[in-house]
Structures are given as structure tokens and as C-alpha cells.
Short mmCIF file of C-alpha atoms in Angstrom, two decimals:
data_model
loop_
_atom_site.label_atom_id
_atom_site.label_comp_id
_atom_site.label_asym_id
_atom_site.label_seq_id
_atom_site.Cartn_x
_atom_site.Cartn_y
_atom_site.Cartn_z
CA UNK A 9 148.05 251.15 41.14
CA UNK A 10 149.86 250.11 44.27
CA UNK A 11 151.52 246.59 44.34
CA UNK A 12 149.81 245.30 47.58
CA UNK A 13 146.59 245.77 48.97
CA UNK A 14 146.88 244.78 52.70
CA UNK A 15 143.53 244.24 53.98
CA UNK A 16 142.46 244.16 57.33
CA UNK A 17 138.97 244.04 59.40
CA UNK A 18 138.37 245.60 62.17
CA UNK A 19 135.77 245.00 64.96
CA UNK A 20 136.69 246.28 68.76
CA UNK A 21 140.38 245.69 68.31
CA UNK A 22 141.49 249.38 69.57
CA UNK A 23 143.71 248.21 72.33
CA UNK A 24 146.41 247.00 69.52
CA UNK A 25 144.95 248.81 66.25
CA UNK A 26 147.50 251.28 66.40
CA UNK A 27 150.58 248.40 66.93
CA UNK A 28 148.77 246.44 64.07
CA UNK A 29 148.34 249.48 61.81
CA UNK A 30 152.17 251.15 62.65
CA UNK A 31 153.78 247.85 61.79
CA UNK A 32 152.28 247.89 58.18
CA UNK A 33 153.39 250.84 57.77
CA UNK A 34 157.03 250.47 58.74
CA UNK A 35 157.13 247.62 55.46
CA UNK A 36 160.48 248.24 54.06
CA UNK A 37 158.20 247.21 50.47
CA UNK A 38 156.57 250.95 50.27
CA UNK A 39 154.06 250.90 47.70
CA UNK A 40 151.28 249.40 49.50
CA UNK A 41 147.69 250.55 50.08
CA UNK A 42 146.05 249.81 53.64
CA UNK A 43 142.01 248.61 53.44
CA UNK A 44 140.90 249.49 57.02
CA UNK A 45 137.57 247.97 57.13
CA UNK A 46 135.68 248.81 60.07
CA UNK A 47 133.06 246.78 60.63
CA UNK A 48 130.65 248.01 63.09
CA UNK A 49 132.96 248.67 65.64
CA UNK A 50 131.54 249.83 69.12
CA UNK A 51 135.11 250.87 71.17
CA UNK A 52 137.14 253.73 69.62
CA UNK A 53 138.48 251.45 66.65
CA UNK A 54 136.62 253.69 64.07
CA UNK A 55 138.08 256.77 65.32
CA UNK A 56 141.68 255.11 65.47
CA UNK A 57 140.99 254.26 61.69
CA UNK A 58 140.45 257.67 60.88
CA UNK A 59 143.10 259.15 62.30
CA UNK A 60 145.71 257.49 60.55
CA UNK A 61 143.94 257.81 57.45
CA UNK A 62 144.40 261.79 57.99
CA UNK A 63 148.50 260.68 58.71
CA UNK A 64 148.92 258.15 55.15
CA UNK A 65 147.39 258.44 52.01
CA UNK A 66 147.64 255.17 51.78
CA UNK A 67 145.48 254.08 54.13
CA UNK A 68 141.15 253.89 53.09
CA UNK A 69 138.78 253.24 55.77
CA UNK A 70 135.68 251.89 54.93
CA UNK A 71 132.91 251.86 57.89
CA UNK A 72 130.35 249.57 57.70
CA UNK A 73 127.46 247.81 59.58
CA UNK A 74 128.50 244.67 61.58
CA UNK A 75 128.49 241.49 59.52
CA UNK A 76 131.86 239.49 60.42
CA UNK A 77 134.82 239.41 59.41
CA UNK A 78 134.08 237.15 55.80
CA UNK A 79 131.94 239.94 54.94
CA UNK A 80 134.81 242.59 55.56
CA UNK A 81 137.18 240.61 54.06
CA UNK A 82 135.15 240.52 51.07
CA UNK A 83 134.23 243.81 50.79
CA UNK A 84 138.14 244.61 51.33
CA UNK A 85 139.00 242.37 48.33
CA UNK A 86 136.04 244.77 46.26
CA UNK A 87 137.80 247.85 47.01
CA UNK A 88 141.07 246.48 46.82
CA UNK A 89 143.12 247.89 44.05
CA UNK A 90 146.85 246.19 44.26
CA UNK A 91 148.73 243.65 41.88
CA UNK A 92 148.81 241.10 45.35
CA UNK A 93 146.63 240.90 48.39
CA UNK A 94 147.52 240.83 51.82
CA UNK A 95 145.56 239.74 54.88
CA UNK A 96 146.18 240.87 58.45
CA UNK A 97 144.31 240.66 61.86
CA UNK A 98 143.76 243.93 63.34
CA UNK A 99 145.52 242.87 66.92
CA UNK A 100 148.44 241.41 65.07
CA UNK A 101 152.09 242.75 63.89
CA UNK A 102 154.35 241.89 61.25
CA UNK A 103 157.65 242.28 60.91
CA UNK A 104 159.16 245.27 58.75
CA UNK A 105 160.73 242.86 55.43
CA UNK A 106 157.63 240.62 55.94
CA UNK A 107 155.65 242.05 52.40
CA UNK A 108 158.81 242.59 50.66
CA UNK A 109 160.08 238.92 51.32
CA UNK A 110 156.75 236.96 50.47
CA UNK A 111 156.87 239.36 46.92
CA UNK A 112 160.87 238.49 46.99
CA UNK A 113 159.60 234.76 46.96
CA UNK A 114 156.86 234.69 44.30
CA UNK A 115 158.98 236.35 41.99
CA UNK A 116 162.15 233.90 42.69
CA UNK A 117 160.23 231.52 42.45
CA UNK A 118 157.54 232.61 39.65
CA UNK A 119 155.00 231.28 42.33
CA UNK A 120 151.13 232.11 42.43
CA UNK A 121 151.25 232.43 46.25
CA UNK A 122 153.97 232.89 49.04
CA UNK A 123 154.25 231.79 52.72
CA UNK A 124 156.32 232.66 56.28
CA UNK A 125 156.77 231.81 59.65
CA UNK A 126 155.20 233.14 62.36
CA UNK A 127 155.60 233.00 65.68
CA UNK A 128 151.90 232.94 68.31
CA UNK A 129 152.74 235.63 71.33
CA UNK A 130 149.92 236.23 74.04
CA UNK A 131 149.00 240.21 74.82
CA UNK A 132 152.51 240.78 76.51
CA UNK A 133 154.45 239.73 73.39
CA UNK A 134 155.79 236.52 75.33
CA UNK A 135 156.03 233.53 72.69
CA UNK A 136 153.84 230.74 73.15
CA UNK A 137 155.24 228.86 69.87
CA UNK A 138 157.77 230.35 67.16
CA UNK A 139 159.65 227.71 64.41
CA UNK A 140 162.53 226.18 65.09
CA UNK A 141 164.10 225.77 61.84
CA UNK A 142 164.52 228.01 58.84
CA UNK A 143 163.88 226.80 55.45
CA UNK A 144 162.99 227.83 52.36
CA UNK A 145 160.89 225.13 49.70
CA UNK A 146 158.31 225.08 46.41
CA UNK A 147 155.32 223.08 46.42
CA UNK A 148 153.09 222.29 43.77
CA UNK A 149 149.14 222.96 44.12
CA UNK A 150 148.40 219.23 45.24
CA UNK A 151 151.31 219.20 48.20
CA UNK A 152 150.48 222.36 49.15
CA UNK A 153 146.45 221.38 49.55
CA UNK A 154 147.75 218.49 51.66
CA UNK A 155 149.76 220.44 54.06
CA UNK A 156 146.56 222.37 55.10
CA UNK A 157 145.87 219.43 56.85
CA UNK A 158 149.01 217.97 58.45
CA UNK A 159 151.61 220.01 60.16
CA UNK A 160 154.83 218.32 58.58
CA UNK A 161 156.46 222.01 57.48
CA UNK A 162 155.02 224.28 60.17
CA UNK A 163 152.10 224.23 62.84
CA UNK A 164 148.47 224.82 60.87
CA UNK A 165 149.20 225.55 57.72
CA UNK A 166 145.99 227.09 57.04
CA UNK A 167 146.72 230.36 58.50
CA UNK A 168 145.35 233.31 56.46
CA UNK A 169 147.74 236.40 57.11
CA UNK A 170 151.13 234.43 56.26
CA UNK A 171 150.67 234.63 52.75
CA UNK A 172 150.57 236.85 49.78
CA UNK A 173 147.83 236.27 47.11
CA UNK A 174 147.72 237.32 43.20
CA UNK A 175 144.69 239.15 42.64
CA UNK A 176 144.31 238.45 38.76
CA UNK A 177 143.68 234.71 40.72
CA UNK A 178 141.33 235.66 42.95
CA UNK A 179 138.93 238.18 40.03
CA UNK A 180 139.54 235.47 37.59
CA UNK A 181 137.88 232.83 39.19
CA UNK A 182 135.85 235.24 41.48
CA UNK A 183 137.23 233.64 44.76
CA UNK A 184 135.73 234.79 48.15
CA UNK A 185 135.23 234.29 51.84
CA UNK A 186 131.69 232.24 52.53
CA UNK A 187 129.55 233.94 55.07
CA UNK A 188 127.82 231.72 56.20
CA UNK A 189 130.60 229.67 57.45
CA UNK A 190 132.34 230.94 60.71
CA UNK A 191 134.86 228.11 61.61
CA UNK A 192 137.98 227.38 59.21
CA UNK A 193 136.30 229.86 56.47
CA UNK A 194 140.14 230.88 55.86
CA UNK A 195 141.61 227.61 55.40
CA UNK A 196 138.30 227.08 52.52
CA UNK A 197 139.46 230.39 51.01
CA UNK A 198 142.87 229.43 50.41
CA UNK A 199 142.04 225.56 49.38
CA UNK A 200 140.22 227.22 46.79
CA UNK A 201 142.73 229.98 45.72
CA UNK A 202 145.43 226.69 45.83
CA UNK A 203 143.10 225.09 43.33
CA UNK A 204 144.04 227.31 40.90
CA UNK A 205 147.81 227.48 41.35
CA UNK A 206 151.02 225.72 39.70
CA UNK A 207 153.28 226.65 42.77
CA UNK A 208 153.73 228.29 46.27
CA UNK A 209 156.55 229.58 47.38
CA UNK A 210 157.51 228.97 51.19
CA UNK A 211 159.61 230.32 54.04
CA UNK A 212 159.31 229.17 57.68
CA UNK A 213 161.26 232.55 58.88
CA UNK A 214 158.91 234.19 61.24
CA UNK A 215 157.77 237.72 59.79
CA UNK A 216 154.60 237.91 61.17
CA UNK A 217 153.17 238.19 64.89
CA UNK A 218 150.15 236.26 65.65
CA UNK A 219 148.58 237.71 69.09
CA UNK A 220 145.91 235.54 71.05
CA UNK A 221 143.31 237.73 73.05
CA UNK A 222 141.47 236.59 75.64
CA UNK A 223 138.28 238.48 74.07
CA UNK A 224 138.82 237.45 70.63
CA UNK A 225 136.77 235.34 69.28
CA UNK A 226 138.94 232.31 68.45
CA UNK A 227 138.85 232.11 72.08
CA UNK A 228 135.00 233.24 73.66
CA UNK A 229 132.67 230.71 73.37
CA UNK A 230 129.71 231.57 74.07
CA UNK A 231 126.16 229.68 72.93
CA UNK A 232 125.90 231.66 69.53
CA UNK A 233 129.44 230.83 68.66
CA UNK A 234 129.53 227.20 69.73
CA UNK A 235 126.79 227.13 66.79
CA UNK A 236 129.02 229.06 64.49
CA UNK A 237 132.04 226.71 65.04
CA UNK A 238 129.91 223.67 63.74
CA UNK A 239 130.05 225.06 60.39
CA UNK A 240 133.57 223.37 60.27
CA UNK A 241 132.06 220.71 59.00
CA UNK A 242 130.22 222.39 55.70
CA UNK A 243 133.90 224.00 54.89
CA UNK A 244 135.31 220.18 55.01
CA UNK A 245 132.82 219.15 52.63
CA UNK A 246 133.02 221.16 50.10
CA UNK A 247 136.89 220.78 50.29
CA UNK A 248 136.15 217.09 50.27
CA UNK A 249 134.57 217.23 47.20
CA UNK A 250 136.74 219.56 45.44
CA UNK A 251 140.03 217.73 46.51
CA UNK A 252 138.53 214.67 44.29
CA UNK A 253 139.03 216.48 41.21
CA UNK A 254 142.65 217.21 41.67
CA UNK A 255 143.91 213.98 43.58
CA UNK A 256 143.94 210.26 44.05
CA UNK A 257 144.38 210.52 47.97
CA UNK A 258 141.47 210.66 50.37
CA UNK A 259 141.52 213.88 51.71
CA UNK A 260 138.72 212.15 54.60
CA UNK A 261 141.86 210.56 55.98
CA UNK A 262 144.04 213.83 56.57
CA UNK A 263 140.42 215.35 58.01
CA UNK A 264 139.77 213.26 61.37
CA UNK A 265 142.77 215.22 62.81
CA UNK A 266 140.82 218.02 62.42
CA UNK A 267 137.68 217.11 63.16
CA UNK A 268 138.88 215.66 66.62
CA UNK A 269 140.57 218.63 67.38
CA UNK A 270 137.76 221.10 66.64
CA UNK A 271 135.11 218.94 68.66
CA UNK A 272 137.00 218.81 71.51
CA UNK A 273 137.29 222.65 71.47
CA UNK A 274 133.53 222.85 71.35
CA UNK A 275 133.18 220.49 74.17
CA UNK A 276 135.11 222.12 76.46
CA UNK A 277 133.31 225.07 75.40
CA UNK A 278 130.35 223.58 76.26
CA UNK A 279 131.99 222.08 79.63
CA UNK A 280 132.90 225.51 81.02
CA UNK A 281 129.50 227.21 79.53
#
């Protein structure tokens, strides 16, 4: 049984699948499996998959029909078989030490869940935004719900692929990506996880490389997706409702932040449709 399963979907990504996929496996932390879950691909992604499958027996690629990224997530966490889970974009990087300091942490720490920095690069590797300062800290579940919200320790804290999960967590209370929503689906996946933690375990060092695409689709809006972004708003209320049971504060308060800033990304959509 490996100790990390890093999991990563794939859908038309082949440009900087093979940058993604060598970075993984440079981890200094070797005893790692790689979920390569290709899902529906239509460029040479697939193929790419393969071939590095027939390099590391480590690596599994699954193929499957097209249903997003949730659903490949999902089916990643099914076939997963590690101790901790990792999640990774397929056009992103991390840094060699990344899964061996985020295990480092948890341990030090005896945390549920650890965190890093990151720094946002565009398709030339220049840095849009990277953290200034380094720090390391320990939150309990009820701060660390609160900072998905606000960016007092680092810029949007609900980031999916800085952390490392437990997976007895995630089977025990059967924890998974909804599919039917498209828009902050991550940050509802790790609310939930938090729900169930005692601590996390943070670092602001940058160990992982988060690439923006102009055809990704964080960043095409077309009409179908404009639709799909509104389901922001279904992810807020069920972590509305669940943040009652765990704390005094209104959690409505930390949301209109959010709410303004995701409108006005689907009205400028609409603007420039």
C-alpha cells in the first residue's frame, strides 16, 4: 500500500501533461502511486497517459467517458489505494519536497490535513502572484473553515491541490466531490473534509505551481459555463448550513466577498459574450 495517492484528471491538457506528470515523479517522498484519470480526452492526453504508465509502475490510468472533473476526482478517490490523498491539476507542477513536506507537517504536527504556498505563473512560467512571507502555523477545524473565506494567511484559501488529505477521513465519512456543482465544488469538498478535523497543519512556502491557461476552463466562458458558475451559490448553502453546527459566527457575513467577486466574473463574462 503506497503512502500517497496523487490524483489527477485529465481532459485536453497534453500541452503540459508531461511537465505536470514529470514533476510528480521527481517527489523526493518516493512511495507514491499516480491516478491518471483521463476523462474523455479528445487531444493526445490519453496517449501521453499511457506512455508513462509503460515508464512507472506507479502510475494507473483510468480512461473514461467525459463527465468533469468532480466525477474524475471521484472516481480517482475509488481507485485510490494510499494512507493520504493528493490532488493535482493536470497543467500544473509542484515542486520536488512538496509531498514529503505536507506529510513532514501532519506528522509534526499530528494534523488531519496539511497546507503550502503556491505561487500562480501564466503558460511561460512568469509569476503573476507568489507569497511574500514564510510561515509555518496550526489551526483548529473552526479557524481553518473561516479562512476559506478571508485571505488573512494566504490568497484563496480554498485551493484544492495545496493540501494533503487522510483517507481513513474521507471513507469514514464517505466524503466526495458533488457533480452537479461546477463553481467552488473544491472549496465544498474541503469545508466538509475540515468538518471532521481537530487540526491542519500550514506552511505558506510555495511548493506547488499553479498555471492559468487561456483555454482552461476557470477562464472560457462561454453560455453553458456561465450556467455552471451559478451553482456557486448551492455550494454556499449547504456550507451555510453546515457552518451552524460548528460555530457561533455567521458564516453569511464572510460570504458577500465571495459572492461579489464571483458575480462580477460572470458579468463580464456575459459583457464580452
Amino acid at each position: 500500500m503506497p503512502l500517497i495517492s496523487v490524483i489527477i484528471p485529465i481532459y485536453n491538457t497534453e500541452r503540459l501533461l508531461p511537465k505536470c506528470i514529470e514533476s510528480v515523479l521527481a517527489q523526493t517522498l518516493s512511495d507514491i502511486e499516480i491516478i491518471l484519470i483521463d476523462d474523455g480526452s479528445t487531444d493526445e492526453s490519453g496517449k501521453i497517459c499511457d506512455s508513462y504508465a509503460c515508464k512507472d509502475k506507479r502510475i494507473h490510468v483510468t480512461h473514461i467517458p467525459n463527465h468533469g472533473v468532480s466525477h474524475a476526482r471521484n472516481k480517482g478517490i475509488e481507485l485510490s489505494q494510499g494512507k493520504y490523498i493528493h490532488f493535482m491539476d493536470s497543467d500544473d507542477r509542484m515542486e520536488p519536497e512538496m509531498l514529503s513536506e505536507l506529510y513532514r507537517l501532519i506528522l509534526r504536527y499530528h494534523a488531519n490535513m496539511s497546507t503550502c504556498g503556491y505561487l500562480i505563473e501564466d503558460e511561460n512560467e512568469n509569476i503573476i502572484y507568489q507569497i511574500k512571507e514564510e510561515q509555518t502555523y496550526v489551526l483548529n477545524n473552526q479557524d481553518a473553515i473561516s479562512s476559506l473565506f478571508h485571505d488573512s494567511y494566504y490568497r484563496y484559501k480554498g485551493n484544492l491541490w495545496d493540501k494533503l488529505y487522510d483517507k481513513k477521513i474521507i471513507d469514514k465519512h464517505q466524503l466526495a466531490f458533488n457533480e452537479n456543482i461546477y463553481y467552488n465544488e473544491d472549496r465544498l469538498f474541503i469545508f466538509q473534509y475540515m468538518m471532521h478535523c481537530t487540526s491542519i497543519a500550514c506552511t505558506t512556502i510555495p511548493y506547488y505551481h499553479y498555471i492559468i491557461r487561456n483555454a482552461s476552463a476557470m477562464h472560457t466562458f462561454g453560455k453553458s459555463y456561465r450556467a455552471h458558475m451559478c451553482t456557486f451559490m448551492d455550494a454556499f448553502d449547504i456550507m451555510t448550513t453546515l457552518f451552524s453546527r460548528v460555530c457561533q459566527e455567521n458564516l453569511v457575513s464572510r460570504l458577500h466577498p465571495q459572492f461579489d467577486f464571483i458575480l462580477q466574473k460572470i458579468c463580464h463574462s456575459n459583457a464580452h459574450a
